[in-house]
XYZ file of C-alpha atoms in Angstrom:
463
model
C 130.227 61.069 78.857
C 129.459 59.305 75.585
C 127.301 60.928 72.948
C 126.658 58.729 69.945
C 125.724 59.748 66.403
C 122.191 58.456 66.976
C 121.770 60.872 69.889
C 122.991 63.743 67.756
C 120.715 62.746 64.875
C 117.750 62.661 67.252
C 118.591 66.152 68.426
C 118.777 67.345 64.822
C 115.387 65.856 63.975
C 113.602 67.095 67.125
C 115.363 70.419 67.637
C 115.371 71.597 64.023
C 111.875 70.678 62.967
C 111.251 74.190 61.685
C 114.561 74.355 59.764
C 114.297 73.299 56.122
C 117.507 71.399 55.225
C 118.177 68.611 52.787
C 120.053 65.432 53.726
C 123.430 66.848 52.704
C 122.978 69.873 54.940
C 121.983 67.678 57.863
C 125.115 65.596 57.380
C 127.150 68.798 57.376
C 125.616 69.701 60.740
C 126.339 66.216 62.104
C 129.933 66.514 61.027
C 130.285 69.556 63.285
C 128.628 67.823 66.221
C 131.310 65.333 67.241
C 131.391 65.538 71.024
C 134.539 66.919 72.579
C 135.609 67.384 76.156
C 137.390 70.519 77.238
C 140.155 69.829 79.766
C 140.140 72.353 82.583
C 143.239 74.452 83.052
C 145.094 74.129 86.367
C 143.792 76.211 89.307
C 140.437 76.741 87.623
C 137.184 74.914 88.138
C 136.344 72.360 85.481
C 133.865 73.714 83.012
C 131.002 71.516 81.830
C 131.081 69.689 78.516
C 130.494 72.036 75.665
C 127.212 71.333 73.947
C 127.897 69.265 70.850
C 124.303 68.558 69.983
C 122.735 69.609 66.748
C 120.831 72.618 68.024
C 124.033 74.479 68.867
C 125.608 73.360 65.613
C 122.587 74.599 63.727
C 122.988 78.022 65.329
C 126.536 78.174 63.998
C 125.377 77.015 60.556
C 122.612 79.605 60.399
C 124.985 82.383 61.429
C 127.453 81.307 58.787
C 124.653 81.606 56.249
C 124.233 85.232 57.388
C 120.570 84.964 58.383
C 120.756 85.551 62.162
C 119.821 83.160 64.971
C 116.105 83.159 64.229
C 116.340 83.157 60.435
C 115.837 79.385 60.509
C 112.562 79.847 62.416
C 110.504 82.426 60.509
C 107.319 81.592 62.449
C 109.066 82.309 65.741
C 110.531 85.507 64.340
C 107.043 86.583 63.294
C 105.611 85.901 66.764
C 108.359 88.038 68.320
C 108.104 90.758 65.703
C 107.725 93.391 68.443
C 111.424 92.907 69.254
C 114.269 94.589 67.419
C 116.403 92.714 64.925
C 119.363 93.020 67.300
C 117.368 91.377 70.102
C 116.172 88.562 67.833
C 119.752 87.733 66.872
C 120.639 87.214 70.545
C 117.788 84.893 71.455
C 117.914 81.125 71.854
C 114.810 79.483 70.310
C 113.112 77.112 72.778
C 109.633 76.271 71.422
C 108.291 74.165 74.287
C 104.621 73.936 75.288
C 102.715 73.142 78.465
C 98.908 73.193 78.708
C 96.522 72.921 81.660
C 93.035 74.199 82.523
C 92.505 75.317 78.932
C 95.512 77.671 78.990
C 98.497 76.990 76.737
C 101.931 78.260 77.765
C 104.584 78.304 75.052
C 108.170 79.122 75.963
C 109.356 80.739 72.746
C 112.922 81.913 73.336
C 115.419 82.802 76.053
C 118.622 84.684 76.771
C 121.039 84.692 79.712
C 124.036 86.718 80.810
C 125.100 84.138 83.383
C 123.084 84.670 86.558
C 120.174 86.552 84.993
C 117.839 85.406 82.243
C 115.045 86.722 80.034
C 112.437 84.292 78.728
C 109.740 85.091 76.161
C 106.457 83.248 76.703
C 103.133 83.102 74.828
C 99.878 82.491 76.753
C 96.591 81.652 75.019
C 93.163 80.547 76.227
C 92.496 77.452 74.110
C 89.063 77.078 75.738
C 87.954 80.384 74.232
C 86.817 81.857 77.557
C 88.656 85.168 77.184
C 90.773 84.661 80.282
C 94.004 85.919 78.675
C 94.213 89.673 78.140
C 96.704 92.536 77.729
C 97.355 92.618 81.490
C 97.836 88.875 81.952
C 100.308 87.909 84.655
C 102.008 84.636 85.472
C 101.210 85.323 89.116
C 103.410 82.591 90.568
C 106.051 82.590 87.838
C 109.251 80.764 88.718
C 112.544 80.062 86.993
C 114.441 77.352 88.835
C 117.615 78.640 90.443
C 116.392 82.251 90.556
C 115.948 84.288 93.712
C 113.525 86.637 92.020
C 111.249 86.307 88.989
C 108.886 88.832 87.436
C 107.091 89.187 84.129
C 105.278 91.703 81.996
C 103.248 91.642 78.784
C 105.234 93.003 75.832
C 102.607 92.318 73.169
C 98.957 91.284 72.913
C 97.190 89.966 69.821
C 93.499 90.695 70.251
C 92.554 88.610 67.208
C 94.016 85.410 68.660
C 93.785 86.350 72.355
C 97.519 85.673 72.762
C 99.712 87.547 75.242
C 103.498 87.589 74.839
C 105.257 87.988 78.180
C 108.876 88.721 78.973
C 109.858 86.877 82.145
C 113.052 88.028 83.857
C 114.862 85.926 86.425
C 117.609 87.061 88.795
C 119.679 84.191 90.143
C 122.203 83.867 92.928
C 123.870 81.080 90.994
C 124.870 80.319 87.428
C 121.844 79.838 85.176
C 123.508 79.897 81.774
C 124.548 76.508 80.422
C 122.225 74.668 82.822
C 118.823 73.065 82.568
C 116.177 75.381 83.939
C 112.466 74.925 84.531
C 110.085 77.764 83.731
C 106.787 77.278 85.565
C 103.728 78.828 87.156
C 100.787 77.537 89.184
C 98.566 80.636 88.922
C 97.722 82.945 86.030
C 95.726 86.173 86.484
C 94.166 88.759 84.190
C 91.752 91.664 84.398
C 93.685 93.699 86.970
C 91.643 96.534 88.520
C 92.523 99.419 90.847
C 89.053 100.229 92.122
C 87.871 103.629 93.334
C 87.643 103.995 97.133
C 84.271 103.099 98.659
C 82.940 105.240 101.515
C 81.995 102.820 104.318
C 79.742 105.441 105.952
C 81.422 105.499 109.377
C 83.649 108.068 110.950
C 86.459 106.991 113.219
C 84.474 108.329 116.184
C 81.393 106.313 115.165
C 83.505 103.144 114.975
C 84.715 103.853 118.512
C 81.160 104.373 119.779
C 79.791 101.267 118.056
C 82.551 98.928 119.231
C 83.105 100.489 122.668
C 86.189 99.381 124.509
C 87.439 96.998 121.839
C 88.779 93.763 123.391
C 92.443 93.366 122.528
C 95.334 91.068 123.161
C 98.968 92.114 123.179
C 101.382 90.098 121.094
C 105.100 90.190 120.515
C 105.826 90.845 116.817
C 107.260 87.749 115.153
C 107.061 88.813 111.510
C 108.397 91.622 109.370
C 105.119 93.513 109.178
C 104.841 96.359 106.702
C 104.419 99.932 107.916
C 104.556 103.216 106.012
C 103.581 106.827 106.613
C 104.403 110.098 108.400
C 103.722 108.893 111.943
C 106.363 106.145 111.945
C 107.797 107.451 115.210
C 104.542 106.585 116.967
C 104.633 103.106 115.482
C 108.275 102.693 116.531
C 107.260 103.703 120.055
C 104.789 100.809 120.009
C 107.494 98.445 118.860
C 109.784 99.639 121.658
C 107.256 98.394 124.193
C 107.846 94.903 122.832
C 104.120 94.329 122.398
C 101.470 95.356 119.887
C 97.713 95.506 120.539
C 95.603 93.313 118.229
C 91.851 92.811 118.226
C 90.058 89.732 119.522
C 87.763 88.482 116.764
C 83.996 88.700 116.866
C 81.825 85.600 116.930
C 80.147 86.674 113.675
C 82.256 88.336 110.935
C 80.735 91.171 108.882
C 80.600 91.465 105.097
C 82.217 94.292 103.168
C 80.353 96.068 100.336
C 81.131 94.523 96.963
C 83.575 92.021 98.456
C 82.802 88.288 98.528
C 86.380 87.110 99.096
C 87.015 88.694 102.528
C 85.095 89.562 105.719
C 85.710 91.823 108.719
C 86.670 89.691 111.702
C 86.784 92.632 114.156
C 87.105 96.428 114.235
C 87.709 99.092 116.863
C 89.675 102.123 117.999
C 92.661 101.490 120.262
C 94.820 104.321 121.658
C 93.731 106.725 118.927
C 94.346 104.198 116.138
C 91.687 102.460 114.077
C 92.111 98.678 113.784
C 90.309 96.481 111.225
C 90.918 92.736 111.222
C 90.123 90.951 107.953
C 89.662 87.296 106.979
C 90.924 86.441 103.478
C 88.595 83.650 102.326
C 90.764 81.937 99.725
C 89.621 81.713 96.116
C 89.998 85.197 94.643
C 91.109 86.281 98.120
C 94.430 84.646 97.311
C 95.259 87.405 94.818
C 92.798 90.244 95.502
C 93.963 92.841 97.997
C 92.266 95.449 100.127
C 93.210 98.348 102.355
C 91.668 101.204 104.289
C 92.134 104.949 104.364
C 90.625 108.003 106.063
C 89.295 111.162 104.429
C 88.599 114.487 106.123
C 85.476 116.639 106.042
C 86.534 118.112 102.686
C 86.846 114.680 101.090
C 90.650 114.729 101.025
C 92.654 111.665 102.041
C 94.342 112.090 105.400
C 98.030 111.070 105.553
C 98.193 108.179 108.030
C 100.796 105.711 109.103
C 99.523 102.373 107.806
C 100.379 99.047 109.399
C 99.567 95.557 108.131
C 99.929 92.765 110.671
C 99.740 89.185 109.407
C 98.205 87.183 112.234
C 96.899 84.016 110.600
C 98.282 81.146 108.601
C 100.547 81.879 105.668
C 99.612 80.021 102.502
C 102.278 79.496 99.844
C 101.252 80.173 96.256
C 104.600 79.397 94.679
C 108.229 80.316 95.213
C 107.666 84.072 95.355
C 103.993 84.491 96.328
C 101.890 83.828 99.406
C 98.903 85.209 101.256
C 97.835 85.281 104.896
C 94.288 84.337 105.854
C 94.054 86.831 108.755
C 95.398 90.386 108.485
C 94.896 93.339 110.822
C 95.078 96.796 109.262
C 95.946 99.754 111.489
C 95.620 103.450 110.606
C 97.428 105.970 112.811
C 96.109 109.471 111.941
C 97.883 112.742 112.836
C 97.571 113.594 116.541
C 95.714 116.841 115.824
C 93.079 115.169 113.585
C 89.434 115.183 114.738
C 88.121 111.564 114.795
C 84.579 112.846 114.209
C 85.723 114.283 110.854
C 87.642 111.225 109.651
C 85.533 108.940 107.435
C 86.631 105.358 106.759
C 87.147 104.252 103.150
C 87.681 100.805 101.606
C 90.220 100.424 98.801
C 90.478 97.246 96.716
C 92.769 95.807 94.067
C 91.099 92.943 92.210
C 91.438 90.549 89.274
C 88.730 89.289 86.942
C 90.354 85.891 86.438
C 92.495 83.528 88.516
C 93.380 80.270 86.778
C 95.127 77.679 88.922
C 96.927 74.689 87.436
C 100.405 73.513 86.584
C 102.411 74.833 83.651
C 106.099 73.893 83.360
C 108.773 73.309 80.724
C 112.434 72.376 81.168
C 115.231 73.169 78.741
C 118.938 73.853 78.713
C 119.746 77.541 78.700
C 122.479 78.544 76.284
C 125.846 79.796 77.542
C 126.055 83.385 78.716
C 125.832 86.141 76.135
C 128.699 88.581 75.712
C 129.047 91.388 78.262
C 130.985 94.600 78.701
C 133.226 94.241 81.765
C 134.465 97.518 83.222
C 137.219 97.344 85.884
C 136.427 99.617 88.799
C 137.729 100.515 92.250
C 135.053 102.417 94.126
C 134.808 102.626 97.916
C 131.190 102.052 99.009
C 131.928 102.216 102.756
C 133.011 99.621 103.715
C 132.566 97.341 100.671
C 134.268 98.080 97.350
C 133.020 97.759 93.790
C 135.720 96.024 91.763
C 133.965 95.750 88.394
C 130.751 96.622 86.578
C 129.275 94.298 83.990
C 126.789 95.338 81.300
C 124.959 92.564 79.462
C 122.042 92.727 77.014
C 119.629 92.238 79.926
C 121.223 93.753 83.046
C 123.876 95.965 84.586
C 125.698 94.542 87.601
C 128.125 95.929 90.165
C 130.351 93.266 91.693
C 132.461 93.882 94.767
C 133.854 92.514 97.977
C 133.671 93.230 101.671
C 130.665 93.730 103.908
C 127.558 95.800 103.209
C 126.134 97.653 106.202
C 123.266 100.058 106.845
C 125.735 102.931 106.474
C 127.049 101.704 103.112
C 126.717 103.959 100.094
C 123.996 102.783 97.721
C 124.985 101.888 94.173
C 123.141 103.777 91.443
C 123.904 102.250 88.054
C 122.771 103.998 84.848
C 123.307 102.948 81.244
C 122.905 105.320 78.282
C 122.716 104.443 74.584
C 124.207 106.222 71.593
C 120.857 107.870 70.821
C 121.046 109.624 74.212
C 118.316 107.583 75.921
C 118.748 105.899 79.281
C 118.010 102.174 79.510
C 115.089 101.794 81.950
C 115.155 99.186 84.703
C 112.406 98.350 87.170
C 113.948 95.690 89.399
C 117.108 95.500 91.465
C 118.616 92.960 93.840
C 121.544 92.583 96.191
C 123.129 89.255 97.087
C 126.096 88.652 99.353
C 128.124 85.571 100.151
C 131.757 84.566 100.689
C 132.559 88.287 100.965
C 131.324 88.886 97.391
C 128.533 91.413 96.899
C 126.483 91.525 93.716
C 124.145 94.441 92.976
C 122.102 93.892 89.795
C 119.545 95.965 87.889
C 117.602 94.102 85.209
C 116.628 96.166 82.180
C 113.066 96.551 80.981
C 114.226 95.530 77.505
C 117.071 93.655 75.823
C 119.734 96.024 74.518
C 122.432 95.900 71.844
C 125.813 96.265 73.543
C 127.267 98.022 70.502
C 124.824 100.870 71.227
C 126.040 101.451 74.809
C 127.546 104.944 74.981
C 127.949 105.605 78.709
C 127.770 103.801 82.052
C 127.731 105.670 85.362
C 128.089 104.558 88.982
C 126.659 107.105 91.416
C 127.000 109.820 88.770
C 130.621 108.991 87.911
C 131.156 107.914 84.291
C 133.085 104.677 83.936
C 135.561 104.127 81.087
C 134.150 101.649 78.577
C 136.452 98.855 77.390
């Protein structure tokens, strides 16, 4: 691969626009940017060409000047002022923008430990319609190459209406050192958990009004969700190989305060209340509803809840979808009196759904440093062979086969101030007899502040 001086100069001019350097300093950067090829050692996979472009060279120059990675970009440092100085020093400035539907997405900076990445993003409503708020979500956020992506607001500037989000991506392949695309097709804000609405019908009244509800029996073909204390009764239904579902009415009914969904059918079948709902698109793509029962004293009755997706599944991105026909089933306790069980509607809604296309592509820097702790822990029957702690995640890596009887891996990281590093997402990937269990932190940490790492309560020796 040939990289000429003109290419390097172009990278200097475009990548270092915010860095104030005179001509002599730029020539010093260029002198460090001569492309070189690293020859792979025998019995190891060839590593890609090391980046010899000016952006990487500028990082080295800035560090040599003692100012930190973001010292050359004071505006970026100011926008990420909510982060610690240690975090700022780790980040790779990106500064790429994508705008659609009056919403500007700016990818500010990123960091990767290899297969996981953290990306800091600014969202602003340039149309001045107030659609970006402190609970803004990139609803269909995606980082190419990741198996899981999630984001959260880490700062909100009310004066400018700008939300700063931290997007975390968990990959099943190497992300660091590669070009990645950060994108979304849907942005939401104004998230509401609404109070339950009494629908005014008891379970017995629903049975009387609908009579012998017409049903059809279907063989489950999807991984429907079911939770609650009466799971044994639901499992008994599954054992029959068929599940009763309602046959839709000719005229759907409206729900109070809901213009994005209608009731397609309702009835009581074998002591269970069934409600079939049409999701009408629009806000129905992101808004959600559910049903519950309360007793004569106004207390919610613990029920087994089943959601059966019966209609067409509509993709809303790599990690999001919705089904246009869902049947909700409530299985109350066997000793409950249907005449005392009142039906309630519960909704989760958003004020804004903006659909468009926002995407930027950039090369993610090589992996940050990590603490690698050798380990030999039997997890029955797979074994953990090492634990890796990076600024953004803790990962257990092992070999063998994970089964339902395998011991779960609980990884905890503690800092020198005695606090535990919180994490809210975890994933397990397996392939070629390698098992990777990863927990992504809720914040970027300084590895020099790591005091203790435990696996299932057992402290591991730090290197």
